[in-house]
CSV table of C-alpha atoms in Angstrom, one decimal:
chain,number,residue,atom,x,y,z
R,1,MET,CA,133.7,67.3,61.8
R,2,LEU,CA,132.4,69.4,63.9
R,3,GLY,CA,133.3,69.5,67.8
R,4,LYS,CA,131.5,68.9,70.4
R,5,LYS,CA,128.9,71.8,71.4
R,6,LYS,CA,130.4,73.9,74.7
R,7,MET,CA,128.1,74.1,77.5
R,8,ASN,CA,126.9,77.3,78.2
R,9,ILE,CA,127.7,79.1,81.5
R,10,GLY,CA,124.7,78.8,83.2
R,11,ASN,CA,124.5,75.1,83.1
R,12,LEU,CA,128.0,74.7,83.7
R,13,MET,CA,127.4,76.6,86.8
R,14,LEU,CA,124.6,74.4,87.7
R,15,VAL,CA,126.9,71.2,87.2
R,16,VAL,CA,129.8,72.5,89.3
R,17,LEU,CA,127.0,73.6,92.0
R,18,GLY,CA,125.5,70.1,91.9
R,19,VAL,CA,129.2,68.5,92.0
R,20,ALA,CA,130.1,71.3,95.0
R,21,ILE,CA,127.1,70.3,97.4
R,22,VAL,CA,127.3,66.7,97.0
R,23,VAL,CA,131.7,66.9,97.8
R,24,GLY,CA,130.7,69.4,100.6
R,25,LEU,CA,128.2,67.2,102.2
R,26,GLY,CA,130.9,64.5,101.9
R,27,MET,CA,133.5,66.5,103.8
R,28,MET,CA,130.7,67.5,106.1
R,29,PHE,CA,130.3,63.7,107.3
R,30,LEU,CA,134.0,62.7,107.0
R,31,LYS,CA,135.0,65.7,109.0
R,32,SER,CA,132.0,64.1,111.6
R,33,TYR,CA,133.4,60.8,111.7
R,34,MET,CA,136.7,61.6,112.0
R,35,MET,CA,136.2,63.8,115.0
R,36,GLY,CA,134.1,61.2,116.6
R,37,HIS,CA,136.6,58.2,116.1
R,38,GLY,CA,140.0,59.7,117.4
R,39,MET,CA,140.9,61.0,114.0
R,40,GLU,CA,141.1,64.4,114.7
R,41,LYS,CA,144.7,64.6,113.7
R,42,ILE,CA,143.9,63.6,110.3
R,43,TRP,CA,141.1,66.2,109.8
R,44,GLU,CA,143.3,68.7,111.4
R,45,SER,CA,145.5,68.0,108.2
R,46,ILE,CA,143.0,68.2,105.4
R,47,ASN,CA,142.1,71.5,106.9
R,48,TRP,CA,145.2,72.7,107.2
R,49,LEU,CA,146.0,71.9,103.2
R,50,LEU,CA,142.4,73.2,102.0
R,51,PHE,CA,140.2,74.9,104.2
R,52,GLN,CA,142.3,76.7,106.9
R,53,ASP,CA,141.9,80.9,107.0
R,54,ILE,CA,145.3,81.3,106.7
R,55,THR,CA,144.6,84.9,108.3
R,56,ALA,CA,143.2,83.7,111.4
R,57,GLU,CA,145.0,83.4,114.5
R,58,GLY,CA,146.9,80.1,114.4
R,59,GLY,CA,146.7,80.2,110.4
R,60,ALA,CA,150.0,81.4,109.9
R,61,ALA,CA,151.6,78.0,109.1
R,62,SER,CA,148.3,76.5,107.1
R,63,ILE,CA,148.3,76.6,103.2
R,64,GLY,CA,144.6,76.7,103.0
R,65,LEU,CA,144.1,76.1,99.1
R,66,PHE,CA,140.0,76.4,99.0
R,67,TYR,CA,140.1,79.5,101.4
R,68,ILE,CA,142.7,81.2,98.9
R,69,VAL,CA,140.8,80.5,96.1
R,70,GLN,CA,137.6,81.8,97.7
R,71,SER,CA,139.1,85.2,99.1
R,72,LEU,CA,141.0,85.8,95.5
R,73,PHE,CA,137.2,85.2,93.9
R,74,ILE,CA,135.4,87.4,96.2
R,75,ASN,CA,138.1,90.3,96.1
R,76,ALA,CA,138.2,90.0,92.2
R,77,LEU,CA,134.1,90.2,92.0
R,78,GLN,CA,134.4,93.3,94.3
R,79,LEU,CA,136.8,95.1,92.3
R,80,ALA,CA,134.7,95.5,89.5
R,81,VAL,CA,131.3,96.7,92.0
R,82,ILE,CA,131.9,100.5,92.3
R,83,PRO,CA,133.2,101.2,88.4
R,84,LEU,CA,130.0,98.7,87.1
R,85,VAL,CA,127.8,101.0,89.4
R,86,LEU,CA,129.2,104.3,88.2
R,87,THR,CA,129.6,103.7,84.5
R,88,SER,CA,126.1,101.7,84.7
R,89,ILE,CA,124.1,104.2,86.0
R,90,SER,CA,125.9,107.3,84.8
R,91,LEU,CA,125.6,106.0,80.8
R,92,GLY,CA,122.0,104.9,81.5
R,93,LEU,CA,120.9,108.3,82.5
R,94,CYS,CA,122.7,110.2,79.9
R,95,SER,CA,120.2,108.2,77.5
R,96,ILE,CA,117.1,109.4,79.0
R,97,SER,CA,115.6,112.6,77.5
R,98,ASP,CA,112.8,112.6,80.0
R,99,THR,CA,113.9,113.6,83.6
R,100,ALA,CA,110.4,113.1,84.5
R,101,LYS,CA,110.5,109.2,83.7
R,102,PHE,CA,113.6,109.0,86.0
R,103,GLY,CA,111.6,110.2,88.8
R,104,ARG,CA,108.7,107.4,88.1
R,105,ILE,CA,111.5,104.6,87.6
R,106,ALA,CA,113.0,105.8,91.0
R,107,LEU,CA,109.3,105.9,92.8
R,108,LYS,CA,108.6,102.7,91.2
R,109,THR,CA,111.6,101.0,92.4
R,110,VAL,CA,111.2,102.1,95.9
R,111,LEU,CA,107.7,100.6,96.0
R,112,GLY,CA,108.8,97.3,94.3
R,113,PHE,CA,111.6,97.3,97.1
R,114,LEU,CA,108.6,97.9,99.7
R,115,PHE,CA,106.2,95.3,98.2
R,116,PHE,CA,108.8,92.4,98.1
R,117,TYR,CA,109.6,93.7,101.7
R,118,LEU,CA,105.9,93.5,102.9
R,119,GLY,CA,105.7,90.3,101.3
R,120,GLY,CA,108.6,88.4,103.1
R,121,CYS,CA,107.7,89.8,106.5
R,122,ILE,CA,104.1,88.8,106.2
R,123,LEU,CA,105.1,85.2,105.0
R,124,ALA,CA,107.7,85.3,107.7
R,125,ILE,CA,105.3,86.4,110.5
R,126,ILE,CA,102.4,83.7,109.6
R,127,ALA,CA,105.7,80.9,109.4
R,128,SER,CA,106.5,82.0,113.0
R,129,VAL,CA,103.2,82.1,114.4
R,130,LEU,CA,102.4,78.8,113.2
R,131,SER,CA,105.7,77.4,114.7
R,132,ILE,CA,104.9,78.8,117.9
R,133,ASN,CA,101.8,77.6,118.3
R,134,SER,CA,102.6,74.3,116.9
R,135,GLY,CA,105.4,74.1,119.9
R,136,TRP,CA,108.3,74.1,117.4
R,137,PHE,CA,110.0,76.9,119.0
R,138,ASN,CA,109.7,75.9,122.6
R,139,VAL,CA,113.5,74.3,122.9
R,140,ASP,CA,115.7,74.7,126.2
R,141,MET,CA,118.9,76.4,124.8
R,142,SER,CA,119.7,78.0,128.8
R,143,ALA,CA,122.8,75.7,128.7
R,144,LEU,CA,124.5,75.9,125.2
R,145,VAL,CA,126.1,78.9,125.5
R,146,THR,CA,128.1,81.0,128.7
R,147,ASP,CA,129.8,83.6,127.0
R,148,THR,CA,128.1,86.9,126.3
R,149,SER,CA,131.2,89.1,125.6
R,150,THR,CA,131.3,88.9,121.7
R,151,VAL,CA,128.1,91.3,121.9
R,152,GLY,CA,130.1,94.0,122.9
R,153,ASN,CA,132.1,93.8,119.5
R,154,TYR,CA,128.8,95.0,117.5
R,155,SER,CA,127.5,98.2,117.5
R,156,VAL,CA,124.4,98.9,115.5
R,157,SER,CA,123.3,102.3,115.0
R,158,ASN,CA,119.8,103.6,114.1
R,159,PRO,CA,118.3,102.2,111.1
R,160,LEU,CA,117.5,105.5,109.6
R,161,SER,CA,121.4,106.6,109.6
R,162,ILE,CA,121.2,105.0,106.0
R,163,LEU,CA,119.9,108.4,104.7
R,164,LEU,CA,122.8,110.0,106.1
R,165,LYS,CA,125.2,107.7,104.1
R,166,PHE,CA,123.1,108.8,100.6
R,167,VAL,CA,125.0,111.9,99.9
R,168,PRO,CA,129.0,111.3,100.8
R,169,SER,CA,131.2,114.0,102.0
R,170,ASN,CA,134.6,113.0,100.5
R,171,ILE,CA,134.1,111.4,96.8
R,172,LEU,CA,137.4,109.5,97.0
R,173,ALA,CA,137.0,107.9,100.0
R,174,THR,CA,133.4,106.7,98.8
R,175,TRP,CA,135.5,104.9,95.8
R,176,THR,CA,138.0,103.2,98.2
R,177,VAL,CA,135.3,100.7,99.8
R,178,ASN,CA,132.8,98.5,99.2
R,179,ASN,CA,129.9,99.3,101.8
R,180,GLN,CA,129.1,102.7,100.7
R,181,ILE,CA,127.4,101.8,97.6
R,182,LEU,CA,124.4,103.8,98.4
R,183,ALA,CA,126.6,107.1,98.2
R,184,VAL,CA,128.2,105.7,94.9
R,185,VAL,CA,124.7,105.5,93.2
R,186,PHE,CA,124.1,109.2,94.1
R,187,ILE,CA,127.4,110.3,92.4
R,188,ALA,CA,126.7,108.3,89.7
R,189,VAL,CA,122.9,109.5,89.5
R,190,VAL,CA,124.4,113.2,89.7
R,191,LEU,CA,127.2,112.6,86.9
R,192,GLY,CA,124.8,111.1,84.6
R,193,MET,CA,122.1,113.9,85.0
R,194,CYS,CA,124.7,116.6,84.3
R,195,ILE,CA,126.4,114.8,81.3
R,196,ASN,CA,122.4,114.3,79.9
R,197,LEU,CA,121.6,118.4,80.9
R,198,LEU,CA,125.1,119.5,79.4
R,199,GLY,CA,125.0,117.3,76.4
R,200,ASN,CA,127.8,117.7,73.7
R,201,GLU,CA,129.6,119.8,76.4
R,202,LEU,CA,130.8,116.8,78.2
R,203,LYS,CA,131.3,114.2,75.2
R,204,THR,CA,134.8,113.6,76.5
R,205,ILE,CA,133.5,112.5,80.1
R,206,LYS,CA,131.0,110.3,78.3
R,207,SER,CA,133.1,108.5,75.9
R,208,LEU,CA,135.8,108.1,79.1
R,209,LEU,CA,132.9,106.1,80.7
R,210,GLU,CA,131.9,104.3,77.9
R,211,ASP,CA,135.4,102.8,77.5
R,212,LEU,CA,135.4,102.3,81.3
R,213,SER,CA,132.2,100.3,80.9
R,214,LYS,CA,133.7,98.0,78.0
R,215,ILE,CA,136.6,97.1,80.1
R,216,VAL,CA,134.4,96.4,82.9
R,217,GLY,CA,132.5,94.3,81.0
R,218,LYS,CA,135.0,92.3,79.9
R,219,TYR,CA,136.9,91.6,83.0
R,220,ILE,CA,133.8,90.5,84.5
R,221,ASP,CA,132.9,87.9,81.7
R,222,PHE,CA,136.2,86.6,82.4
R,223,VAL,CA,136.4,86.5,86.4
R,224,ILE,CA,132.9,84.7,86.2
R,225,ASN,CA,133.2,82.6,83.2
R,226,LYS,CA,136.6,81.4,83.1
R,227,CYS,CA,137.3,81.5,86.8
R,228,GLY,CA,133.6,80.8,88.5
R,229,PRO,CA,133.0,77.4,88.3
R,230,VAL,CA,136.1,76.5,89.7
R,231,CYS,CA,136.0,79.0,92.4
R,232,ILE,CA,132.4,78.6,93.4
R,233,PHE,CA,133.1,74.8,93.6
R,234,CYS,CA,135.9,75.5,96.3
R,235,MET,CA,133.7,78.0,98.2
R,236,ILE,CA,130.7,75.5,98.5
R,237,VAL,CA,133.0,72.7,99.7
R,238,ARG,CA,135.0,74.8,101.9
R,239,THR,CA,131.5,76.5,103.6
R,240,LEU,CA,130.2,72.9,104.1
R,241,ALA,CA,133.1,71.3,105.1
R,242,LEU,CA,133.6,73.4,108.0
R,243,TYR,CA,129.9,74.4,109.2
R,244,GLY,CA,129.0,70.4,109.7
R,245,TRP,CA,125.7,69.3,111.3
R,246,GLU,CA,127.2,69.0,114.8
R,247,GLN,CA,127.5,72.8,115.1
R,248,ILE,CA,123.9,73.9,113.5
R,249,SER,CA,122.0,71.0,115.1
R,250,SER,CA,121.0,73.2,118.2
R,251,LEU,CA,119.8,75.9,116.3
R,252,MET,CA,118.0,73.4,114.0
R,253,HIS,CA,114.3,74.8,114.8
R,254,TYR,CA,114.7,78.4,114.0
R,255,MET,CA,116.9,77.0,110.7
R,256,VAL,CA,114.5,74.6,109.4
R,257,VAL,CA,111.3,77.7,109.4
R,258,ALA,CA,114.2,80.2,108.1
R,259,PHE,CA,115.2,77.9,105.5
R,260,ALA,CA,111.6,76.7,104.6
R,261,VAL,CA,110.4,80.2,104.5
R,262,LEU,CA,113.2,81.6,102.6
R,263,ILE,CA,112.9,78.7,99.5
R,264,LEU,CA,109.3,79.3,99.5
R,265,TYR,CA,109.8,83.0,98.9
R,266,TRP,CA,112.4,82.2,96.2
R,267,PHE,CA,111.2,79.1,94.3
R,268,ILE,CA,107.2,80.1,94.4
R,269,LEU,CA,106.1,83.5,95.2
R,270,TYR,CA,108.8,85.4,93.5
R,271,PRO,CA,108.0,83.7,90.1
R,272,LEU,CA,104.3,83.9,91.0
R,273,LEU,CA,104.4,87.7,92.1
R,274,VAL,CA,106.6,88.2,88.7
R,275,CYS,CA,103.7,86.7,86.6
R,276,ILE,CA,100.9,88.3,88.1
R,277,THR,CA,102.6,92.0,88.1
R,278,CYS,CA,104.5,91.7,84.9
R,279,LYS,CA,101.9,89.4,83.2
R,280,VAL,CA,104.6,86.7,82.1
R,281,LYS,CA,105.1,82.9,82.8
R,282,PRO,CA,106.6,82.3,86.3
R,283,LEU,CA,108.7,79.2,85.1
R,284,PRO,CA,111.2,81.7,82.7
R,285,PHE,CA,111.6,83.9,86.0
R,286,PHE,CA,112.8,81.0,87.8
R,287,PHE,CA,114.8,79.4,85.9
R,288,LYS,CA,116.8,82.1,84.7
R,289,THR,CA,117.6,83.4,87.7
R,290,PHE,CA,118.5,80.6,89.6
R,291,LYS,CA,121.9,80.6,88.7
R,292,VAL,CA,121.7,84.0,90.0
R,293,GLY,CA,120.6,82.6,93.7
R,294,MET,CA,122.8,79.9,93.4
R,295,PHE,CA,126.0,82.3,92.6
R,296,ALA,CA,125.0,84.7,95.5
R,297,PHE,CA,124.5,81.8,97.7
R,298,SER,CA,128.1,81.1,96.9
R,299,VAL,CA,130.0,84.1,97.3
R,300,ASN,CA,127.5,85.2,99.9
R,301,SER,CA,127.4,88.9,98.5
R,302,SER,CA,125.0,91.0,97.1
R,303,ALA,CA,127.8,92.9,95.7
R,304,ALA,CA,129.6,90.5,94.4
R,305,THR,CA,126.5,89.0,92.4
R,306,LEU,CA,125.8,92.4,90.9
R,307,PRO,CA,128.1,91.7,87.8
R,308,LEU,CA,126.1,88.5,86.7
R,309,ASN,CA,122.4,89.3,87.7
R,310,ARG,CA,123.1,92.5,85.4
R,311,LYS,CA,123.9,90.1,82.7
R,312,THR,CA,120.8,87.8,83.4
R,313,CYS,CA,118.3,90.8,83.7
R,314,LEU,CA,119.4,92.1,80.4
R,315,THR,CA,120.0,89.3,78.2
R,316,GLU,CA,117.6,86.6,79.4
R,317,LEU,CA,114.7,88.3,81.4
R,318,GLY,CA,114.5,91.4,78.8
R,319,CYS,CA,114.6,93.8,81.1
R,320,ASN,CA,115.2,97.7,80.0
R,321,GLU,CA,119.0,98.7,80.3
R,322,THR,CA,118.3,102.2,82.1
R,323,ILE,CA,115.9,100.6,84.5
R,324,THR,CA,118.3,97.6,85.3
R,325,ASP,CA,121.1,99.9,86.0
R,326,PHE,CA,119.3,101.8,88.4
R,327,VAL,CA,117.4,99.1,90.0
R,328,LEU,CA,120.1,96.5,90.6
R,329,PRO,CA,122.7,98.5,92.2
R,330,THR,CA,120.4,100.3,94.5
R,331,GLY,CA,118.9,97.3,95.4
R,332,ALA,CA,122.1,95.8,96.8
R,333,THR,CA,122.2,98.2,99.0
R,334,ILE,CA,118.6,98.6,100.4
R,335,ASN,CA,116.6,95.7,99.0
R,336,MET,CA,117.4,93.0,101.7
R,337,ASN,CA,113.7,91.1,102.1
R,338,GLY,CA,115.6,87.7,102.8
R,339,THR,CA,117.6,89.8,105.8
R,340,ALA,CA,113.9,90.9,106.9
R,341,ILE,CA,112.6,87.6,106.7
R,342,GLU,CA,115.4,86.4,108.6
R,343,HIS,CA,115.0,88.8,111.3
R,344,VAL,CA,111.3,88.4,112.1
R,345,ILE,CA,111.7,84.6,112.4
R,346,ALA,CA,115.1,84.7,114.6
R,347,VAL,CA,113.2,87.6,117.1
R,348,ALA,CA,110.5,85.1,117.0
R,349,PHE,CA,112.4,82.3,117.9
R,350,ILE,CA,114.6,83.6,120.3
R,351,ALA,CA,111.5,85.1,122.5
R,352,THR,CA,109.8,82.0,122.5
R,353,VAL,CA,113.0,80.2,123.7
R,354,CYS,CA,113.2,82.8,126.4
R,355,GLY,CA,109.4,82.3,127.1
R,356,LEU,CA,108.4,85.5,126.0
R,357,ASP,CA,104.8,85.9,124.4
R,358,ILE,CA,104.8,88.0,121.0
R,359,PRO,CA,101.5,90.2,120.8
R,360,PHE,CA,100.2,91.1,117.2
R,361,MET,CA,101.6,94.9,117.9
R,362,THR,CA,105.0,93.3,118.3
R,363,TYR,CA,105.0,91.6,115.1
R,364,ILE,CA,104.1,94.8,113.5
R,365,THR,CA,106.8,96.6,115.6
R,366,ILE,CA,109.3,93.6,114.6
R,367,MET,CA,107.9,94.1,110.7
R,368,LEU,CA,109.0,97.6,111.1
R,369,LEU,CA,112.3,97.3,112.4
R,370,ALA,CA,113.4,94.3,110.4
R,371,ILE,CA,112.6,96.4,107.1
R,372,GLY,CA,114.6,99.3,108.6
R,373,SER,CA,117.8,97.4,109.7
R,374,SER,CA,117.7,95.4,106.8
R,375,ALA,CA,117.5,98.4,104.4
R,376,GLY,CA,120.6,99.7,106.2
R,377,THR,CA,122.4,96.5,105.9
R,378,PRO,CA,125.5,96.4,104.2
R,379,ALA,CA,126.0,94.4,100.8
R,380,ILE,CA,128.5,92.5,102.4
R,381,PRO,CA,128.8,89.0,104.1
R,382,ASN,CA,127.2,88.2,107.5
R,383,ALA,CA,126.1,91.9,107.9
R,384,GLY,CA,122.5,90.6,107.9
R,385,THR,CA,122.9,88.4,111.1
R,386,VAL,CA,124.9,91.1,112.6
R,387,MET,CA,122.3,93.9,112.0
R,388,LEU,CA,119.5,91.4,113.6
R,389,TYR,CA,120.8,92.9,116.9
R,390,ALA,CA,119.3,96.1,116.4
R,391,THR,CA,116.0,94.3,115.3
R,392,LEU,CA,116.2,92.0,118.4
R,393,THR,CA,116.9,94.6,121.0
R,394,GLY,CA,114.7,97.2,119.0
R,395,ALA,CA,111.5,94.9,120.0
R,396,GLY,CA,112.5,94.9,123.5
R,397,PHE,CA,114.1,91.3,123.8
R,398,SER,CA,117.1,92.3,125.5
R,399,SER,CA,117.4,89.8,128.4
R,400,GLU,CA,120.4,87.8,129.1
R,401,LEU,CA,119.4,84.8,127.9
R,402,ALA,CA,118.2,86.5,124.2
R,403,ILE,CA,121.7,88.0,123.6
R,404,MET,CA,123.1,84.7,124.5
R,405,ILE,CA,121.1,82.8,121.9
R,406,TYR,CA,121.7,85.7,119.6
R,407,VAL,CA,125.6,85.2,120.1
R,408,LEU,CA,125.2,81.5,118.8
R,409,LEU,CA,123.4,82.5,116.1
R,410,LEU,CA,125.7,85.0,115.1
R,411,SER,CA,128.3,82.2,115.2
R,412,LEU,CA,126.4,79.4,113.5
R,413,ASN,CA,124.0,81.0,111.1
R,414,LYS,CA,126.0,80.9,108.0
R,415,PRO,CA,124.0,78.2,105.9
R,416,ILE,CA,121.3,80.8,106.6
R,417,ASP,CA,122.5,84.0,105.6
R,418,MET,CA,124.0,82.3,102.3
R,419,THR,CA,120.5,81.8,101.4
R,420,VAL,CA,119.5,85.0,102.5
R,421,THR,CA,122.0,86.6,99.9
R,422,ALA,CA,120.4,84.7,97.1
R,423,LEU,CA,116.9,85.8,98.0
R,424,ASN,CA,117.8,89.5,98.1
R,425,VAL,CA,119.6,89.1,94.7
R,426,VAL,CA,116.9,87.3,93.0
R,427,GLY,CA,114.4,90.1,94.5
R,428,ASP,CA,116.6,92.9,93.1
R,429,ALA,CA,115.9,90.9,89.8
R,430,ALA,CA,112.3,90.6,90.2
R,431,THR,CA,112.0,94.5,90.9
R,432,ALA,CA,113.7,95.4,87.6
R,433,CYS,CA,111.1,93.1,85.6
R,434,LEU,CA,108.6,94.5,87.5
R,435,VAL,CA,109.4,98.3,87.0
R,436,SER,CA,110.3,97.7,83.1
R,437,ALA,CA,107.1,96.1,82.8
R,438,SER,CA,105.3,98.9,84.2
R,439,GLU,CA,107.3,101.1,82.0
R,440,GLY,CA,106.1,98.9,79.0
R,441,GLU,CA,109.8,98.0,78.6
R,442,LEU,CA,110.2,94.5,79.4
R,443,ASN,CA,111.0,92.5,76.0
R,444,LYS,CA,108.8,89.7,76.7
R,445,ASP,CA,110.2,87.8,73.3
R,446,ILE,CA,113.8,87.7,75.4
R,447,TYR,CA,112.0,86.7,78.8
R,448,ASN,CA,110.1,83.5,77.1
R,449,SER,CA,112.7,82.9,75.1
């Protein structure tokens, strides 16, 4: 007798996400109820057992089961980021016999990123203007924050400094952290091109990279397929339990607009743009990348989502392997169009709350600053919100109240930041499709299957 057919990982992830959201919302309202009815001690016990950050001040005696699972899972994913980027790009370039093709791929990748950046920023500007004209952003927040000391903890450099990080000065130092992926991309490109040019003289190095790639692939399959469902459940439930309605209500006017624009771009515009540029149906792209976006939403890291995104692009969207192995690691570092959308709307909201007008040319300035600071944002959680400070002050909005609102947003922007990460990784997949199609190497049979 035949056994039951096993649910594939994509469908299993969707089921887990649905259950986790329901449970998480239940925990959110349970927390609100307990905190408002004199049951703080009971909630503190639940938090002590499940959600507490055991590394934070006051968490030394807590258990924090969900926090431990979350931390181990994210660390396990990030462990594979650098070897995956190194092997995938290097081996991909080994197979390119035409160096001019690599130049075309690199140029089209950058243009694809810029295309999606501009589309997102224009949509964000339109949404901001409509929100301001309708009075939606006219809220009084002057009494919400009284301490601006947090601002001093964040230092934002010139967005162009990302160019200085492209060529590392120490190869070993680059491989010991996960926030210098652009430098790893450079090393991988150099290694791959040298192996390509030297051919049989470097067969041992190439064989070593191939074996390492197999090990990384097997490791990633285990982490995502075996551990992913349980870990993602814990992460979503914990996030919703910690960031309740009462904490985010003061920023609701901004969050509603930002969330609506991000979802619109993710669910509708990305599939339509892929449809138009690649001459394919939009729905397969949406359904196949949905789990990638939700995975990124859960782990809140573009770099950690890279393995699943690569697998989806190759096996479900039909993207060319060489192109995918160049676009995705590069995109995980500089293609942060969701972050740019967040910046434009956040700056418009803060300026309006402060009673400041935003002329048309200021919107252009905000857009350019948003793209520049987003491209310099590390592929790590919450980095986009921190980099908002560069866009805000660069556009000239540096009053005391503006900084106060920024600090509040920095503290409570977690739901938007998670959605931004999802949009960023789907944008990487869209760019991989666009570049593959432009090279005539998008397998439409796989895409439509």
